[in-house]
Amino acid sequence: MNKEIEKLQEIIDDSENIVFFGGAGVSTESNIPDFRSADGLYQQKYKYSPEQIVSHTFFKRNTEGFYEFYKEKMMFLDAKPNAAHKKLAELEQAGKLKAIITQNIDGLHQAAGSKNVYEIHGSIHRNYCQKCGKFYDAAYVKNSKGVPHCECGGVIKPDVVLYEESLDENMIDKSIRAISQADTLIIGGTSLVVYPAAGFVDYFKGKHLVVINKGDTAKSVRAELTIAAPIGEVLSQITV
């Protein structure tokens, strides 16, 4: 992998406007399970499939069942940023990295110090009462018994994009603009299965396209460099 790391270093040194597009593989090194790998949530046995549980319909019809799964399997409040999160924050501070577009909802990029983060699937750290709109943090939701309720009596909903829900239009516009203006796009820790997010990479017209992922990507991209390894392991070897 040494030659691949050297090539990645050359690309980063040559870049002035890097955008990082990341998925669940960025957070697995922080012990947050993904959905689709061999030991991911989709391979585990539940009464309902994870896709059913984290859907808008299920949230409305079986809010208690949703929260039982969500709190146990999707809220990891003790998770800490790993080498990938930290290196991306360093690249931003150095002026190289202009934006992080993440499919993750864990907030670890911000915890590592990154500022310009577009969370296209929302965040577990933002929760709102559906009745009055009052904000609640993740700890309130995690520690609540059963379905979390607002002091007004309304049901609290996490600001995460569930299946059957649309992505935020403003977030889409910002993400596409960032990718279209980048001279380098690094795709990391994602198999590019989830749409419409995976389609964002089609807007890249820059110089260097890099893919860092343990497995193959579902979507074919013309990468200048592909590294089949954990992203934290790769980025930790880069000097800023």
C-alpha atoms as one frame of an Amber mdcrd trajectory, in Angstrom:
protein
   0.000   0.000   0.000   3.040   2.297   0.264   2.879   3.353  -3.402  -0.827
   4.109  -3.061  -0.184   6.257   0.032   2.597   8.108  -1.815   0.248   8.756
  -4.732  -2.480  10.008  -2.371   0.039  12.310  -0.698   1.026  13.711  -4.116
  -2.620  14.327  -4.988  -3.326  16.094  -1.689  -0.165  18.228  -2.037  -1.308
  19.182  -5.548  -4.822  20.162  -4.388  -6.263  23.424  -3.149  -9.976  22.571
  -3.020 -10.581  19.063  -1.676 -14.075  17.771  -0.926 -14.564  14.589   1.063
 -17.661  12.459   0.483 -18.010   9.815   3.184 -20.243   7.042   4.447 -20.592
   4.521   7.251 -17.081   3.117   6.772 -15.661   6.351   8.165 -17.280   5.633
  11.535 -16.839   1.860  11.821 -13.332   2.482  13.177 -15.059   4.344  16.019
 -17.009   1.118  16.730 -20.234   2.355  15.142 -21.765  -0.505  13.107 -22.692
   0.121   9.506 -25.774  -1.281   7.784 -24.455  -3.296   4.875 -21.187  -5.083
   5.726 -20.969  -8.756   6.745 -21.573  -7.912  10.405 -23.691  -4.825   9.749
 -27.226  -4.191  10.950 -28.814  -5.665   7.813 -27.246  -9.051   8.570 -28.745
  -9.239  12.063 -32.134 -10.769  12.788 -34.958  -8.539  13.965 -38.716  -8.873
  13.991 -38.717  -6.171  11.298 -35.911  -5.316   8.887 -33.786  -2.251   9.751
 -35.035  -0.631   6.532 -38.619  -1.018   7.736 -37.846   0.249  11.239 -36.063
   3.406  10.100 -38.852   4.379   7.704 -41.266   7.271   8.052 -44.225   4.874
   8.027 -42.827   2.750  10.866 -41.986   5.843  12.916 -45.603   6.984  12.645
 -47.239   3.579  13.195 -44.893   2.074  15.791 -43.018   4.963  17.393 -42.095
   2.878  20.430 -40.604   0.115  18.259 -38.713   2.705  16.239 -37.148   4.271
  19.320 -36.248   0.925  20.845 -34.145   0.130  17.764 -32.920   3.684  17.186
 -31.590   4.232  20.712 -29.839   0.864  20.869 -28.506   0.543  17.322 -28.077
   4.081  15.979 -27.174   6.284  18.949 -23.565   5.853  20.095 -23.000   8.852
  22.328 -19.724   7.503  23.740 -18.112   7.098  20.298 -14.967   9.135  19.698
 -13.525  10.510  16.438 -10.986   8.176  14.823  -7.887   8.820  12.706  -9.980
   9.580   9.599 -12.105  12.239  11.332  -9.007  13.838  12.862  -6.982  13.944
   9.641  -9.891  15.473   7.710 -10.170  18.174  10.389  -6.423  18.837  10.009
  -6.798  19.141   6.234  -9.601  21.664   6.708  -7.555  23.690   9.190  -4.677
  23.717   6.698  -7.017  25.223   4.077  -6.858  22.176   1.803 -10.243  20.612
   2.544 -13.223  22.874   1.790 -16.162  20.617   2.700 -17.120  17.254   4.155
 -20.292  15.690   2.802 -21.303  12.866   5.101 -24.049  10.271   5.026 -23.403
   9.613   8.729 -25.592  10.961  11.517 -23.171  10.584  14.432 -21.623  14.076
  14.537 -18.063  12.728  14.806 -16.666  15.041  12.119 -17.686  18.054  14.201
 -16.396  16.368  17.359 -12.990  16.102  15.630 -13.034  19.833  14.882 -14.342
  20.021  11.299 -16.460  23.111  10.637 -17.836  22.824   7.104 -19.794  19.577
   7.354 -22.883  18.851   5.257 -24.899  16.135   7.008 -27.116  14.999   4.170
 -28.922  12.412   6.294 -29.272  14.628   9.367 -27.914  14.143  12.888 -28.787
  12.290  16.088 -27.733  15.455  17.930 -30.721  17.455  16.690 -34.200  16.459
  17.841 -37.411  18.452  17.679 -40.880  18.291  19.154 -43.345  17.650  16.335
 -45.940  19.751  18.129 -44.118  22.934  19.218 -40.704  22.599  17.553 -38.631
  22.773  20.750 -35.056  21.463  20.401 -33.723  18.528  22.431 -30.206  17.087
  22.458 -29.214  13.469  21.897 -28.720  12.721  25.612 -32.329  13.678  26.351
 -33.586  11.260  23.688 -31.204   8.442  24.622 -32.024   8.667  28.345 -35.787
   9.007  27.953 -37.944   6.014  28.827 -39.745   4.695  25.746 -40.855   7.396
  23.320 -39.291  10.792  24.176 -41.870  13.500  24.750 -41.597  17.269  24.922
 -42.715  19.156  28.002 -45.699  20.274  25.897 -46.681  16.615  25.435 -45.642
  16.325  21.794 -43.596  13.429  20.417 -39.950  14.268  19.690 -38.532  13.241
  16.309 -34.830  13.018  15.494 -33.617  15.263  12.690 -32.495  12.270  10.630
 -33.715  11.441   7.142 -35.772   8.261   7.379 -36.620   6.009   4.437 -39.527
   7.547   2.452 -38.397  11.049   3.460 -36.683  13.525   1.142 -33.257  15.016
   1.650 -33.110  18.692   2.578 -33.016  20.723  -0.656 -30.596  23.290   0.776
 -28.219  20.508   1.852 -28.398  18.953  -1.628 -27.607  22.293  -3.294 -24.636
  22.977  -0.989 -23.237  19.476  -1.475 -23.526  19.535  -5.263 -22.001  23.019
  -5.428 -19.044  21.938  -3.278 -18.394  18.831  -5.383 -18.715  20.690  -8.691
 -16.168  23.327  -7.563 -13.608  20.881  -6.106 -10.301  20.126  -7.765 -10.106
  16.839  -5.807 -12.891  14.566  -4.595 -12.064  11.872  -2.064 -14.799   9.251
  -1.681 -14.276   7.290   1.521 -15.968   4.590   3.561 -18.995   4.251   1.315
 -20.116   1.603  -1.171 -22.156   4.253  -3.053 -25.359   2.248  -2.705 -27.660
   4.858  -1.140 -29.381   7.270  -3.511 -29.812  10.133  -4.125 -26.575  10.745
  -2.171 -24.454   8.437  -4.376 -25.509  10.444  -7.423 -23.816  13.579  -6.064
 -20.399  12.328  -7.213 -21.530  12.665 -10.833 -21.199  16.433 -10.454 -17.436
  16.230  -9.958 -15.537  17.729 -12.888 -12.184  18.347 -11.182  -8.694  16.942
 -11.543  -8.304  14.092  -9.015 -10.864  11.459  -8.007  -9.865   9.107  -5.185
 -11.798   6.174  -3.692 -10.797   4.723  -0.299 -13.048   1.865   0.776 -12.567
  -1.633   2.181 -14.979  -3.151  -0.350 -16.081  -2.485  -3.916 -18.382   0.396
  -4.738 -21.783  -0.369  -6.243 -21.505   2.626  -8.518 -18.743   2.682 -11.113
 -16.563   5.783 -10.855 -13.492   6.692 -12.869 -11.057   7.007 -10.004  -7.459
   8.025 -10.561  -6.606   6.159  -7.359  -8.480   3.377  -5.553  -7.289   2.115
  -2.172  -8.977  -0.968  -0.696  -8.338  -0.400   3.000  -9.931   1.152   6.105
  -9.998   4.909   5.657  -8.532   5.756   9.062  -5.579   3.483   8.385  -4.963
   5.264   5.077  -5.444   8.889   6.120  -3.355   8.502   9.276  -0.312   8.103
   6.994  -0.883  11.421   5.224   1.060  14.491   6.311  -0.629  17.881   6.158
